[in-house]
mmCIF file of C-alpha atoms in Angstrom:
data_model
loop_
_atom_site.group_PDB
_atom_site.id
_atom_site.type_symbol
_atom_site.label_atom_id
_atom_site.label_comp_id
_atom_site.label_asym_id
_atom_site.label_seq_id
_atom_site.Cartn_x
_atom_site.Cartn_y
_atom_site.Cartn_z
ATOM 1 C CA MET A 1 63.984 79.794 100.825
ATOM 2 C CA LYS A 2 60.214 79.718 101.651
ATOM 3 C CA LYS A 3 60.572 82.155 104.683
ATOM 4 C CA LYS A 4 62.528 84.252 102.520
ATOM 5 C CA ILE A 5 60.012 84.535 99.742
ATOM 6 C CA VAL A 6 57.512 85.412 102.151
ATOM 7 C CA LEU A 7 59.751 88.174 103.828
ATOM 8 C CA LEU A 8 60.445 89.522 100.311
ATOM 9 C CA ALA A 9 56.508 89.958 99.833
ATOM 10 C CA VAL A 10 56.161 91.672 103.269
ATOM 11 C CA VAL A 11 58.730 94.189 102.503
ATOM 12 C CA VAL A 12 57.514 94.692 98.845
ATOM 13 C CA LEU A 13 54.118 95.258 99.848
ATOM 14 C CA SER A 14 55.227 97.758 102.709
ATOM 15 C CA LEU A 15 57.011 99.767 100.017
ATOM 16 C CA CYS A 16 55.586 99.841 96.742
ATOM 17 C CA SER A 17 52.285 101.543 95.984
ATOM 18 C CA THR A 18 52.340 101.734 92.435
ATOM 19 C CA GLY A 19 54.005 98.561 91.395
ATOM 20 C CA CYS A 20 51.747 96.577 93.570
ATOM 21 C CA GLY A 21 48.430 98.515 93.085
ATOM 22 C CA HIS A 22 45.085 97.420 91.824
ATOM 23 C CA GLU A 23 44.905 95.862 88.385
ATOM 24 C CA ASN A 24 41.763 95.380 86.171
ATOM 25 C CA VAL A 25 44.066 92.243 84.601
ATOM 26 C CA ARG A 26 45.508 89.399 86.572
ATOM 27 C CA PRO A 27 48.977 89.087 86.416
ATOM 28 C CA GLU A 28 50.729 86.046 84.777
ATOM 29 C CA GLY A 29 51.012 83.129 86.638
ATOM 30 C CA TYR A 30 48.207 83.958 88.681
ATOM 31 C CA TYR A 31 46.846 81.097 91.064
ATOM 32 C CA GLN A 32 43.759 79.581 89.614
ATOM 33 C CA THR A 33 41.139 79.296 92.322
ATOM 34 C CA ALA A 34 37.841 77.532 91.650
ATOM 35 C CA ASP A 35 36.167 81.047 90.587
ATOM 36 C CA THR A 36 38.435 81.591 87.790
ATOM 37 C CA LEU A 37 37.760 78.317 85.989
ATOM 38 C CA GLU A 38 34.767 76.636 85.011
ATOM 39 C CA GLN A 39 32.679 74.976 87.876
ATOM 40 C CA GLU A 40 32.450 71.161 87.838
ATOM 41 C CA GLU A 41 31.194 68.969 90.228
ATOM 42 C CA ILE A 42 34.065 67.137 92.519
ATOM 43 C CA LYS A 43 34.165 63.568 91.268
ATOM 44 C CA GLU A 44 36.100 60.709 93.291
ATOM 45 C CA ASP A 45 38.955 60.490 91.111
ATOM 46 C CA VAL A 46 39.665 64.192 90.371
ATOM 47 C CA PHE A 47 40.352 66.793 93.244
ATOM 48 C CA ASP A 48 41.869 69.789 91.734
ATOM 49 C CA LYS A 49 40.815 71.437 88.840
ATOM 50 C CA THR A 50 43.835 73.805 88.746
ATOM 51 C CA THR A 51 46.426 72.043 86.800
ATOM 52 C CA GLU A 52 46.104 70.130 83.534
ATOM 53 C CA THR A 53 45.915 66.362 83.128
ATOM 54 C CA THR A 54 49.345 64.598 83.359
ATOM 55 C CA THR A 55 50.465 63.399 79.819
ATOM 56 C CA GLU A 56 50.634 59.745 78.993
ATOM 57 C CA THR A 57 54.075 59.840 79.045
ATOM 58 C CA THR A 58 54.498 60.836 82.629
ATOM 59 C CA ILE A 59 51.758 58.419 83.770
ATOM 60 C CA SER A 60 53.639 55.634 82.188
ATOM 61 C CA GLU A 61 56.888 56.840 83.764
ATOM 62 C CA LYS A 62 54.859 56.839 87.230
ATOM 63 C CA ALA A 63 53.466 53.801 87.037
ATOM 64 C CA GLU A 64 57.185 52.173 86.211
ATOM 65 C CA THR A 65 58.583 54.027 88.957
ATOM 66 C CA ASP A 66 55.458 52.701 91.523
ATOM 67 C CA GLU A 67 56.390 49.159 91.317
ATOM 68 C CA LYS A 68 60.242 49.934 92.277
ATOM 69 C CA GLU A 69 59.769 52.148 95.233
ATOM 70 C CA THR A 70 58.224 52.733 98.325
ATOM 71 C CA ILE A 71 55.636 55.185 99.244
ATOM 72 C CA GLN A 72 58.451 56.810 101.384
ATOM 73 C CA ASP A 73 60.915 56.599 98.886
ATOM 74 C CA GLU A 74 58.404 58.300 96.276
ATOM 75 C CA LEU A 75 57.845 61.379 98.779
ATOM 76 C CA ALA A 76 61.743 61.765 99.290
ATOM 77 C CA ARG A 77 62.086 61.777 95.668
ATOM 78 C CA ILE A 78 59.503 64.835 95.344
ATOM 79 C CA GLU A 79 61.183 66.584 98.066
ATOM 80 C CA LEU A 80 64.332 66.405 95.990
ATOM 81 C CA LYS A 81 62.768 68.186 93.065
ATOM 82 C CA SER A 82 60.726 70.586 95.725
ATOM 83 C CA LEU A 83 64.279 71.536 97.092
ATOM 84 C CA GLU A 84 65.725 72.597 93.665
ATOM 85 C CA PHE A 85 62.492 75.171 93.684
ATOM 86 C CA GLU A 86 63.751 76.129 97.343
ATOM 87 C CA ASN A 87 67.273 76.895 96.488
ATOM 88 C CA ALA A 88 66.490 78.734 93.045
ATOM 89 C CA ASP A 89 68.267 82.143 92.796
ATOM 90 C CA TRP A 90 65.349 84.155 94.008
ATOM 91 C CA ASP A 91 66.827 87.066 94.997
ATOM 92 C CA SER A 92 67.706 87.733 91.306
ATOM 93 C CA MET A 93 64.407 87.259 89.681
ATOM 94 C CA PRO A 94 61.680 89.838 88.426
ATOM 95 C CA GLN A 95 58.509 89.306 89.880
ATOM 96 C CA GLN A 96 56.915 87.953 86.750
ATOM 97 C CA GLU A 97 59.482 85.356 86.863
ATOM 98 C CA MET A 98 58.860 84.677 90.516
ATOM 99 C CA ASN A 99 54.982 84.338 89.684
ATOM 100 C CA GLN A 100 55.933 81.486 87.340
ATOM 101 C CA LEU A 101 58.289 79.666 89.442
ATOM 102 C CA THR A 102 56.079 79.344 92.286
ATOM 103 C CA GLY A 103 53.314 78.459 90.295
ATOM 104 C CA GLN A 104 55.516 75.646 88.853
ATOM 105 C CA TRP A 105 56.334 74.502 92.453
ATOM 106 C CA TYR A 106 52.731 74.155 93.694
ATOM 107 C CA MET A 107 52.099 72.164 90.502
ATOM 108 C CA LEU A 108 54.835 69.882 91.600
ATOM 109 C CA TRP A 109 52.851 69.137 94.529
ATOM 110 C CA ASP A 110 49.596 68.861 93.103
ATOM 111 C CA GLU A 111 50.540 66.462 90.579
ATOM 112 C CA GLU A 112 51.757 63.981 93.285
ATOM 113 C CA LEU A 113 48.712 64.916 95.235
ATOM 114 C CA ASN A 114 46.429 63.557 92.380
ATOM 115 C CA SER A 115 49.075 60.938 91.724
ATOM 116 C CA LEU A 116 48.521 59.744 95.409
ATOM 117 C CA TRP A 117 44.687 59.852 95.375
ATOM 118 C CA GLY A 118 44.097 57.882 92.213
ATOM 119 C CA ARG A 119 46.237 54.905 93.890
ATOM 120 C CA LEU A 120 44.050 55.421 97.012
ATOM 121 C CA SER A 121 40.642 55.335 94.856
ATOM 122 C CA ASP A 122 41.763 52.036 93.544
ATOM 123 C CA GLU A 123 43.286 50.650 96.823
ATOM 124 C CA LEU A 124 40.775 51.879 99.463
ATOM 125 C CA ASP A 125 37.613 49.623 100.849
ATOM 126 C CA ALA A 126 34.233 51.422 100.004
ATOM 127 C CA GLN A 127 34.194 52.913 103.772
ATOM 128 C CA LYS A 128 37.215 54.100 104.100
ATOM 129 C CA LYS A 129 37.431 55.750 100.505
ATOM 130 C CA THR A 130 34.135 57.541 101.266
ATOM 131 C CA GLU A 131 35.718 59.000 104.650
ATOM 132 C CA VAL A 132 38.746 60.389 102.621
ATOM 133 C CA LEU A 133 36.611 61.849 100.083
ATOM 134 C CA GLU A 134 34.714 63.818 102.525
ATOM 135 C CA GLU A 135 37.979 64.859 104.111
ATOM 136 C CA GLN A 136 39.612 65.925 100.848
ATOM 137 C CA ARG A 137 36.420 68.033 99.918
ATOM 138 C CA ALA A 138 36.568 69.673 102.805
ATOM 139 C CA TRP A 139 40.393 70.330 102.688
ATOM 140 C CA ILE A 140 40.176 71.809 98.927
ATOM 141 C CA LYS A 141 37.458 74.119 100.094
ATOM 142 C CA ARG A 142 39.766 75.216 102.923
ATOM 143 C CA LYS A 143 42.669 75.674 100.426
ATOM 144 C CA GLU A 144 40.665 77.720 98.276
ATOM 145 C CA MET A 145 39.504 79.884 100.784
ATOM 146 C CA HIS A 146 42.761 80.215 102.604
ATOM 147 C CA VAL A 147 44.527 81.115 99.135
ATOM 148 C CA ARG A 148 41.950 83.794 98.644
ATOM 149 C CA GLY A 149 42.358 85.368 102.221
ATOM 150 C CA GLU A 150 46.128 85.633 102.088
ATOM 151 C CA GLY A 151 46.388 86.681 98.465
ATOM 152 C CA PHE A 152 43.888 89.960 99.173
ATOM 153 C CA SER A 153 46.670 91.352 101.005
ATOM 154 C CA ALA A 154 48.235 91.903 97.638
ATOM 155 C CA TYR A 155 44.698 92.126 95.890
ATOM 156 C CA GLY A 156 45.477 93.148 91.955
ATOM 157 C CA GLY A 157 49.101 93.728 92.296
ATOM 158 C CA SER A 158 51.982 91.885 91.056
ATOM 159 C CA LEU A 159 52.881 90.102 94.129
ATOM 160 C CA GLN A 160 49.480 88.504 94.364
ATOM 161 C CA PRO A 161 50.397 85.232 92.509
ATOM 162 C CA GLN A 162 53.286 84.629 94.181
ATOM 163 C CA ILE A 163 51.485 84.624 97.686
ATOM 164 C CA GLU A 164 48.572 82.582 96.304
ATOM 165 C CA ASN A 165 51.117 80.058 94.689
ATOM 166 C CA THR A 166 53.209 79.685 97.636
ATOM 167 C CA VAL A 167 50.158 79.289 100.217
ATOM 168 C CA ALA A 168 48.899 76.469 97.765
ATOM 169 C CA GLU A 169 51.965 74.794 97.729
ATOM 170 C CA GLU A 170 52.695 74.710 101.143
ATOM 171 C CA MET A 171 49.359 73.068 101.893
ATOM 172 C CA THR A 172 49.437 70.668 98.993
ATOM 173 C CA ARG A 173 52.698 69.662 100.230
ATOM 174 C CA VAL A 174 51.503 68.643 103.671
ATOM 175 C CA ARG A 175 48.283 67.017 102.154
ATOM 176 C CA ALA A 176 50.326 64.888 100.046
ATOM 177 C CA TYR A 177 52.095 63.432 103.057
ATOM 178 C CA ILE A 178 48.669 63.090 104.548
ATOM 179 C CA LEU A 179 47.651 60.930 101.580
ATOM 180 C CA ALA A 180 51.026 59.087 101.018
ATOM 181 C CA GLU A 181 50.263 57.855 105.131
ATOM 182 C CA TYR A 182 46.852 56.927 104.181
ATOM 183 C CA LEU A 183 48.576 54.599 100.892
ATOM 184 C CA ALA A 184 51.125 53.173 102.840
ATOM 185 C CA ALA A 185 48.857 51.740 105.562
ATOM 186 C CA VAL A 186 46.759 50.393 102.775
ATOM 187 C CA ARG A 187 49.880 48.387 101.449
ATOM 188 C CA ASN A 188 51.494 47.571 104.907
ATOM 189 C CA GLU A 189 54.395 49.931 104.077
ATOM 190 C CA GLU A 190 56.301 51.720 107.044
ATOM 191 C CA PHE A 191 55.710 55.171 106.574
ATOM 192 C CA VAL A 192 56.989 57.779 108.981
ATOM 193 C CA MET A 193 55.998 61.168 108.830
ATOM 194 C CA PRO A 194 58.599 64.138 108.670
ATOM 195 C CA SER A 195 58.331 65.784 112.040
ATOM 196 C CA GLU A 196 58.869 68.991 110.272
ATOM 197 C CA ILE A 197 55.418 68.211 108.028
ATOM 198 C CA ARG A 198 53.454 67.067 111.464
ATOM 199 C CA GLU A 199 54.514 70.060 113.253
ATOM 200 C CA ASN A 200 53.749 72.365 110.453
ATOM 201 C CA MET A 201 50.106 70.988 109.901
ATOM 202 C CA ASP A 202 48.347 73.786 111.862
ATOM 203 C CA ASN A 203 50.351 76.557 110.313
ATOM 204 C CA VAL A 204 49.599 76.159 106.861
ATOM 205 C CA ASP A 205 46.150 74.733 107.319
ATOM 206 C CA PRO A 206 44.725 76.987 110.089
ATOM 207 C CA CYS A 207 41.419 76.255 111.338
ATOM 208 C CA LEU A 208 38.788 78.801 110.870
ATOM 209 C CA ASN A 209 36.895 78.587 114.214
ATOM 210 C CA ASP A 210 40.710 79.869 115.645
ATOM 211 C CA ILE A 211 40.534 82.525 113.503
ATOM 212 C CA PHE A 212 36.949 83.860 114.381
ATOM 213 C CA GLN A 213 38.212 83.370 118.228
ATOM 214 C CA LYS A 214 40.650 86.341 117.465
ATOM 215 C CA PHE A 215 37.738 88.487 116.831
ATOM 216 C CA GLU A 216 35.320 87.250 119.372
ATOM 217 C CA GLY A 217 33.514 90.186 121.135
ATOM 218 C CA GLN A 218 31.445 93.181 120.575
ATOM 219 C CA TRP A 219 33.797 96.586 119.368
ATOM 220 C CA ILE A 220 32.501 99.623 119.909
ATOM 221 C CA PHE A 221 33.160 102.270 117.014
ATOM 222 C CA ASP A 222 30.883 105.061 117.986
ATOM 223 C CA ASP A 223 30.622 105.845 121.856
ATOM 224 C CA SER A 224 27.933 108.558 121.216
ATOM 225 C CA ARG A 225 25.427 105.698 120.393
ATOM 226 C CA GLY A 226 27.117 103.014 121.527
ATOM 227 C CA ALA A 227 27.400 101.448 117.930
ATOM 228 C CA CYS A 228 29.041 98.072 117.945
ATOM 229 C CA VAL A 229 30.542 95.269 115.321
ATOM 230 C CA GLY A 230 29.929 91.850 117.239
ATOM 231 C CA VAL A 231 31.481 88.743 116.555
ATOM 232 C CA GLU A 232 29.735 86.021 118.594
ATOM 233 C CA ARG A 233 29.143 82.364 118.638
ATOM 234 C CA SER A 234 25.607 81.781 116.960
ATOM 235 C CA GLU A 235 24.330 79.785 119.426
ATOM 236 C CA THR A 236 24.346 82.582 122.130
ATOM 237 C CA CYS A 237 24.291 85.480 119.546
ATOM 238 C CA ALA A 238 20.760 86.989 119.741
ATOM 239 C CA TYR A 239 21.050 87.669 115.983
ATOM 240 C CA GLY A 240 22.503 84.232 115.642
ATOM 241 C CA VAL A 241 22.079 82.944 111.885
ATOM 242 C CA GLU A 242 20.375 79.706 111.311
ATOM 243 C CA GLY A 243 22.960 76.715 110.439
ATOM 244 C CA SER A 244 26.035 78.590 111.504
ATOM 245 C CA ASN A 245 28.695 78.665 114.118
ATOM 246 C CA TRP A 246 29.602 82.200 114.437
ATOM 247 C CA THR A 247 27.867 85.431 113.287
ATOM 248 C CA LEU A 248 29.314 88.878 112.606
ATOM 249 C CA TRP A 249 26.697 91.768 113.045
ATOM 250 C CA VAL A 250 26.675 95.737 112.748
ATOM 251 C CA THR A 251 24.682 98.139 115.086
ATOM 252 C CA GLY A 252 21.938 99.431 112.453
ATOM 253 C CA GLY A 253 23.671 97.406 109.690
ATOM 254 C CA ASP A 254 24.179 93.792 108.400
ATOM 255 C CA ILE A 255 24.232 90.116 110.078
ATOM 256 C CA ILE A 256 26.565 87.944 107.821
ATOM 257 C CA SER A 257 28.105 84.646 109.742
ATOM 258 C CA ASP A 258 30.756 81.774 108.710
ATOM 259 C CA LEU A 259 28.287 80.589 106.215
ATOM 260 C CA ASP A 260 29.521 83.468 104.093
ATOM 261 C CA VAL A 261 33.045 83.087 104.534
ATOM 262 C CA TYR A 262 34.986 83.730 101.313
ATOM 263 C CA GLY A 263 38.350 83.695 101.906
ATOM 264 C CA TYR A 264 40.681 83.605 105.325
ATOM 265 C CA ALA A 265 44.237 83.968 106.612
ATOM 266 C CA GLU A 266 45.861 84.216 110.111
ATOM 267 C CA ASN A 267 44.353 88.062 110.704
ATOM 268 C CA ARG A 268 41.586 88.421 108.367
ATOM 269 C CA ILE A 269 38.368 86.746 107.402
ATOM 270 C CA LEU A 270 36.584 87.830 103.705
ATOM 271 C CA PHE A 271 32.780 87.099 103.277
ATOM 272 C CA LYS A 272 31.068 87.115 100.317
ATOM 273 C CA VAL A 273 27.201 87.525 100.209
ATOM 274 C CA PRO A 274 25.330 87.290 97.074
ATOM 275 C CA HIS A 275 22.279 89.548 95.856
ATOM 276 C CA ASP A 276 20.045 89.499 92.728
ATOM 277 C CA ASP A 277 22.017 92.609 91.117
ATOM 278 C CA PHE A 278 25.351 92.537 92.831
ATOM 279 C CA ASP A 279 27.445 90.904 95.688
ATOM 280 C CA SER A 280 28.614 92.282 99.060
ATOM 281 C CA TYR A 281 31.711 91.644 100.145
ATOM 282 C CA TYR A 282 33.141 92.339 104.006
ATOM 283 C CA GLU A 283 36.367 92.242 105.798
ATOM 284 C CA MET A 284 37.218 91.778 109.314
ATOM 285 C CA ALA A 285 40.806 92.174 110.124
ATOM 286 C CA LEU A 286 43.742 93.028 112.153
ATOM 287 C CA ASN A 287 46.103 95.310 110.128
ATOM 288 C CA TRP A 288 49.902 96.144 111.138
ATOM 289 C CA GLU A 289 49.457 98.414 113.565
ATOM 290 C CA ASN A 290 47.232 96.278 115.864
ATOM 291 C CA ILE A 291 44.038 98.105 114.825
ATOM 292 C CA TYR A 292 41.060 96.241 114.215
ATOM 293 C CA TYR A 293 38.930 96.953 111.187
ATOM 294 C CA PHE A 294 35.709 96.103 109.405
ATOM 295 C CA SER A 295 35.322 97.389 105.705
ATOM 296 C CA TYR A 296 32.812 96.507 102.959
ATOM 297 C CA GLY A 297 31.906 97.224 99.185
ATOM 298 C CA THR A 298 30.552 95.681 96.162
ATOM 299 C CA SER A 299 33.935 94.445 94.901
ATOM 300 C CA LEU A 300 37.081 93.054 96.286
ATOM 301 C CA ASP A 301 38.986 96.116 95.100
ATOM 302 C CA ALA A 302 36.544 98.650 96.424
ATOM 303 C CA MET A 303 36.006 97.746 100.152
ATOM 304 C CA ASP A 304 35.330 101.816 100.627
ATOM 305 C CA GLU A 305 33.281 101.536 103.633
ATOM 306 C CA VAL A 306 35.841 101.065 106.796
ATOM 307 C CA ILE A 307 35.035 101.096 110.420
ATOM 308 C CA TYR A 308 37.823 101.226 112.883
ATOM 309 C CA PHE A 309 37.877 100.234 116.652
ATOM 310 C CA GLU A 310 40.582 99.055 119.074
#
């Protein structure tokens, strides 16, 4: 059903220009990224601030269940609940209901992820716990950026929450299996990672470096003066930004880098550069017509300056 959801999103995006236009108020069911909530330092026992704390009753029920089932069985139980969402009658739902249901679907896996970490935190030795903690922090950062990048295709529109919730759910489901594998190993339990999960890891959690490689090169946008947009590895770039892996520069214009990445998707990288009085936003992307473009502005809904090149 997930593929059907994404296909529906693409169709709606291509057909609607009014209902999916920019709005000043975020629609109900919007995926809450870190920017929409009060900033908190990540603690060892709390990784995702996007969902509410589980009730005491639920915690008690989970603790009781934990004593009776293996980690493999636990994930199978969550998969059955997930399947209920997948098999929902998506075709008959209005957009608002799809936004809410995909949000609940994401929360199912987010709660499982937090539950797994809570037990890992108690059972890992200090060295391994530190390693997994850093790994998890890096994953959270990637998740937030990937959700933003995918959601930008429908920015401000009624479809944006569904897209973002779906991306968050898919990434969190895969990450839950990784933590489950760690926990099973600590408990000396047999655990088999489903082939579908293992094969889908790179698809749902793409590497930013691979996306930069798609745009690598110098792209001429003004033949008369040889003006270019360049995307180069910082170590070999004449304008390379210190401490970065990739640098993007515009002839007579700005220099930004992977340190400024705000969001990304398969064919899109968003950048955000703070200034004293305002923020600058940039997008490097490939559109449906296979035309590359670079756009910029002072807000995500006003990327009015655009440079096209093939």
